Amino acid sequence: MPLAVWVLTLAAFAIGTAEFVIAGILLQVAESLGISDGAAGNLITAYALAIVLGGPVLTIYLARFDRKRVLIGLMVLFTIGNLVSALTQDYTVLLVSRVITGLAQGPFYGIGAVVATRMVSQSMAGRAVGQMFAGLTLANVLGVPAGAFIGNAYGWSATFWVVAALGVVAIAAIAALVPHIASEKVESIAGQLSAFRNPQLWLSLAITMFGWTGFMTFYGYIAPVAQHVVGLTPQGVTGLLAAVGLGLVAGNAIGGRAADANLRKALFGGVLAMIVSLLIVGFSTGHIVTFVIASMVFGVASFANVPPMQMRVMRNAGNAPELAATANISAFNIANALGGIIGGFAVDHASIGASSVPFLAAGVPLIGLVLIAFAERKKKAVLPMAAVQPQASQPV
């Protein structure tokens, strides 16, 4: 694997850490700024919405330029956003800085994946993309726990300083090691948008949105649940995040193999497993060891959904797989935003409380299960009609 692909892995690691590290320092941010835990959770929602709204638009626009310069520019934007986060003690400015940072994520992942495939032979294209996105998974194993540890030891601003430093390193590495890859002919926007005439694509995006919402509902507020309900110390939360991160790595690998074997079963089984694991987490808050183990299982079950959800979108994307894949990133982040709202509402209302977060998180993915069943039923209904359609040449 070329060294330049590892550079993209580093950048993906920095971006992934910036996205999810807020879960580990949520309470410190809330206390420092004098805001509620739910208001601090809006930092999750703002970041996610920036990806949702900015990702597809920026990706379509930036695809026409030299990819290396685009990647450098996106990492500069990312670094500026984190520097503003590190320097401010104002909630509104912090919220805006999260939006700035989030704008860089979707286009970087979309364009970076194309760059990764251009630096290897066609037979290694899948592995190159997988290598790049390994940075996102590693961010949850190493970056988020490390960021939580730094935030607890030196203040949450220090966490953003470190992430900004990673951004600077990534900029230098891209400039030095990633080759210039010329822009390619851009398909018409109308041609790409025609893929969305397929109802199965919309159903696939809806499955992602509703099926994934449970992840960020719990993960985004794992610190309040762990500290206020379970009784973990801030240092214990760091260990908890590391355990969940290991679960995410295992789940991603399991989900990929399962999707290759049987996509329908992998998708339905993955969402069902997430729901069950969240219920187990909710019932295990009275015992620390059981809670940590259940949370790790939640990590496995959650990320086992990522490959099947992505594959279902790609299989129904027609001639616009890049735009559909970017739209699915938006769907994931709509789910993250919804999760932030649901979890924030719970922790800010004493009548509901942090203890209810895992149970609320298990509720929305039930809609995902219904949508999976409906989509598969519709697909089975269409296939027989398609099979007989060519023979219907004579009037009946």
PDB file of N, CA, C and O in Angstrom, residues 15-39:
ATOM      1  N   ILE A  15      -9.869  13.622  11.435  1.00  0.00           N
ATOM      2  CA  ILE A  15     -11.247  14.061  11.233  1.00  0.00           C
ATOM      3  C   ILE A  15     -12.203  13.247  12.101  1.00  0.00           C
ATOM      4  O   ILE A  15     -13.118  13.787  12.725  1.00  0.00           O
ATOM      5  N   GLY A  16     -12.001  11.930  12.151  1.00  0.00           N
ATOM      6  CA  GLY A  16     -12.854  11.079  12.975  1.00  0.00           C
ATOM      7  C   GLY A  16     -12.748  11.422  14.450  1.00  0.00           C
ATOM      8  O   GLY A  16     -13.751  11.409  15.184  1.00  0.00           O
ATOM      9  N   THR A  17     -11.540  11.738  14.891  1.00  0.00           N
ATOM     10  CA  THR A  17     -11.353  12.129  16.289  1.00  0.00           C
ATOM     11  C   THR A  17     -12.106  13.415  16.585  1.00  0.00           C
ATOM     12  O   THR A  17     -12.791  13.535  17.609  1.00  0.00           O
ATOM     13  N   ALA A  18     -12.014  14.385  15.678  1.00  0.00           N
ATOM     14  CA  ALA A  18     -12.715  15.657  15.881  1.00  0.00           C
ATOM     15  C   ALA A  18     -14.226  15.456  15.962  1.00  0.00           C
ATOM     16  O   ALA A  18     -14.915  16.118  16.747  1.00  0.00           O
ATOM     17  N   GLU A  19     -14.743  14.523  15.162  1.00  0.00           N
ATOM     18  CA  GLU A  19     -16.193  14.310  15.144  1.00  0.00           C
ATOM     19  C   GLU A  19     -16.691  13.705  16.449  1.00  0.00           C
ATOM     20  O   GLU A  19     -17.682  14.169  17.023  1.00  0.00           O
ATOM     21  N   PHE A  20     -16.009  12.668  16.937  1.00  0.00           N
ATOM     22  CA  PHE A  20     -16.552  11.884  18.046  1.00  0.00           C
ATOM     23  C   PHE A  20     -15.977  12.239  19.416  1.00  0.00           C
ATOM     24  O   PHE A  20     -16.518  11.816  20.433  1.00  0.00           O
ATOM     25  N   VAL A  21     -14.902  13.007  19.466  1.00  0.00           N
ATOM     26  CA  VAL A  21     -14.257  13.269  20.757  1.00  0.00           C
ATOM     27  C   VAL A  21     -15.149  14.067  21.688  1.00  0.00           C
ATOM     28  O   VAL A  21     -15.000  14.011  22.911  1.00  0.00           O
ATOM     29  N   ILE A  22     -16.102  14.798  21.139  1.00  0.00           N
ATOM     30  CA  ILE A  22     -16.997  15.586  21.981  1.00  0.00           C
ATOM     31  C   ILE A  22     -17.747  14.698  22.967  1.00  0.00           C
ATOM     32  O   ILE A  22     -18.135  15.145  24.055  1.00  0.00           O
ATOM     33  N   ALA A  23     -17.951  13.426  22.606  1.00  0.00           N
ATOM     34  CA  ALA A  23     -18.648  12.508  23.513  1.00  0.00           C
ATOM     35  C   ALA A  23     -17.855  12.294  24.799  1.00  0.00           C
ATOM     36  O   ALA A  23     -18.439  12.078  25.866  1.00  0.00           O
ATOM     37  N   GLY A  24     -16.530  12.354  24.706  1.00  0.00           N
ATOM     38  CA  GLY A  24     -15.699  12.112  25.877  1.00  0.00           C
ATOM     39  C   GLY A  24     -15.466  13.330  26.745  1.00  0.00           C
ATOM     40  O   GLY A  24     -15.064  13.201  27.903  1.00  0.00           O
ATOM     41  N   ILE A  25     -15.707  14.539  26.198  1.00  0.00           N
ATOM     42  CA  ILE A  25     -15.458  15.768  26.963  1.00  0.00           C
ATOM     43  C   ILE A  25     -16.732  16.583  27.138  1.00  0.00           C
ATOM     44  O   ILE A  25     -16.673  17.758  27.502  1.00  0.00           O
ATOM     45  N   LEU A  26     -17.878  15.954  26.890  1.00  0.00           N
ATOM     46  CA  LEU A  26     -19.152  16.670  26.919  1.00  0.00           C
ATOM     47  C   LEU A  26     -19.397  17.350  28.263  1.00  0.00           C
ATOM     48  O   LEU A  26     -19.776  18.525  28.332  1.00  0.00           O
ATOM     49  N   LEU A  27     -19.168  16.631  29.358  1.00  0.00           N
ATOM     50  CA  LEU A  27     -19.447  17.188  30.685  1.00  0.00           C
ATOM     51  C   LEU A  27     -18.493  18.320  31.025  1.00  0.00           C
ATOM     52  O   LEU A  27     -18.890  19.307  31.647  1.00  0.00           O
ATOM     53  N   GLN A  28     -17.228  18.193  30.610  1.00  0.00           N
ATOM     54  CA  GLN A  28     -16.259  19.254  30.878  1.00  0.00           C
ATOM     55  C   GLN A  28     -16.634  20.532  30.124  1.00  0.00           C
ATOM     56  O   GLN A  28     -16.527  21.642  30.660  1.00  0.00           O
ATOM     57  N   VAL A  29     -17.072  20.381  28.866  1.00  0.00           N
ATOM     58  CA  VAL A  29     -17.485  21.544  28.084  1.00  0.00           C
ATOM     59  C   VAL A  29     -18.691  22.222  28.733  1.00  0.00           C
ATOM     60  O   VAL A  29     -18.731  23.448  28.883  1.00  0.00           O
ATOM     61  N   ALA A  30     -19.677  21.414  29.129  1.00  0.00           N
ATOM     62  CA  ALA A  30     -20.882  21.966  29.740  1.00  0.00           C
ATOM     63  C   ALA A  30     -20.560  22.726  31.022  1.00  0.00           C
ATOM     64  O   ALA A  30     -21.045  23.850  31.234  1.00  0.00           O
ATOM     65  N   GLU A  31     -19.727  22.131  31.884  1.00  0.00           N
ATOM     66  CA  GLU A  31     -19.379  22.783  33.158  1.00  0.00           C
ATOM     67  C   GLU A  31     -18.565  24.046  32.932  1.00  0.00           C
ATOM     68  O   GLU A  31     -18.803  25.075  33.578  1.00  0.00           O
ATOM     69  N   SER A  32     -17.606  23.983  32.000  1.00  0.00           N
ATOM     70  CA  SER A  32     -16.738  25.126  31.752  1.00  0.00           C
ATOM     71  C   SER A  32     -17.512  26.324  31.194  1.00  0.00           C
ATOM     72  O   SER A  32     -17.257  27.472  31.578  1.00  0.00           O
ATOM     73  N   LEU A  33     -18.464  26.051  30.305  1.00  0.00           N
ATOM     74  CA  LEU A  33     -19.205  27.130  29.654  1.00  0.00           C
ATOM     75  C   LEU A  33     -20.473  27.508  30.406  1.00  0.00           C
ATOM     76  O   LEU A  33     -21.175  28.449  30.009  1.00  0.00           O
ATOM     77  N   GLY A  34     -20.788  26.774  31.460  1.00  0.00           N
ATOM     78  CA  GLY A  34     -21.974  27.075  32.240  1.00  0.00           C
ATOM     79  C   GLY A  34     -23.264  26.789  31.501  1.00  0.00           C
ATOM     80  O   GLY A  34     -24.246  27.534  31.621  1.00  0.00           O
ATOM     81  N   ILE A  35     -23.283  25.701  30.728  1.00  0.00           N
ATOM     82  CA  ILE A  35     -24.468  25.316  29.968  1.00  0.00           C
ATOM     83  C   ILE A  35     -24.901  23.925  30.402  1.00  0.00           C
ATOM     84  O   ILE A  35     -24.179  23.214  31.097  1.00  0.00           O
ATOM     85  N   SER A  36     -26.090  23.524  29.972  1.00  0.00           N
ATOM     86  CA  SER A  36     -26.583  22.199  30.315  1.00  0.00           C
ATOM     87  C   SER A  36     -25.893  21.139  29.457  1.00  0.00           C
ATOM     88  O   SER A  36     -25.303  21.448  28.414  1.00  0.00           O
ATOM     89  N   ASP A  37     -25.998  19.878  29.895  1.00  0.00           N
ATOM     90  CA  ASP A  37     -25.435  18.782  29.102  1.00  0.00           C
ATOM     91  C   ASP A  37     -26.112  18.702  27.739  1.00  0.00           C
ATOM     92  O   ASP A  37     -25.470  18.414  26.725  1.00  0.00           O
ATOM     93  N   GLY A  38     -27.419  18.954  27.715  1.00  0.00           N
ATOM     94  CA  GLY A  38     -28.138  18.926  26.446  1.00  0.00           C
ATOM     95  C   GLY A  38     -27.676  20.013  25.497  1.00  0.00           C
ATOM     96  O   GLY A  38     -27.556  19.786  24.289  1.00  0.00           O
ATOM     97  N   ALA A  39     -27.408  21.217  26.024  1.00  0.00           N
ATOM     98  CA  ALA A  39     -26.904  22.301  25.179  1.00  0.00           C
ATOM     99  C   ALA A  39     -25.524  21.958  24.627  1.00  0.00           C
ATOM    100  O   ALA A  39     -25.211  22.243  23.465  1.00  0.00           O
TER     101      ALA A  39
END
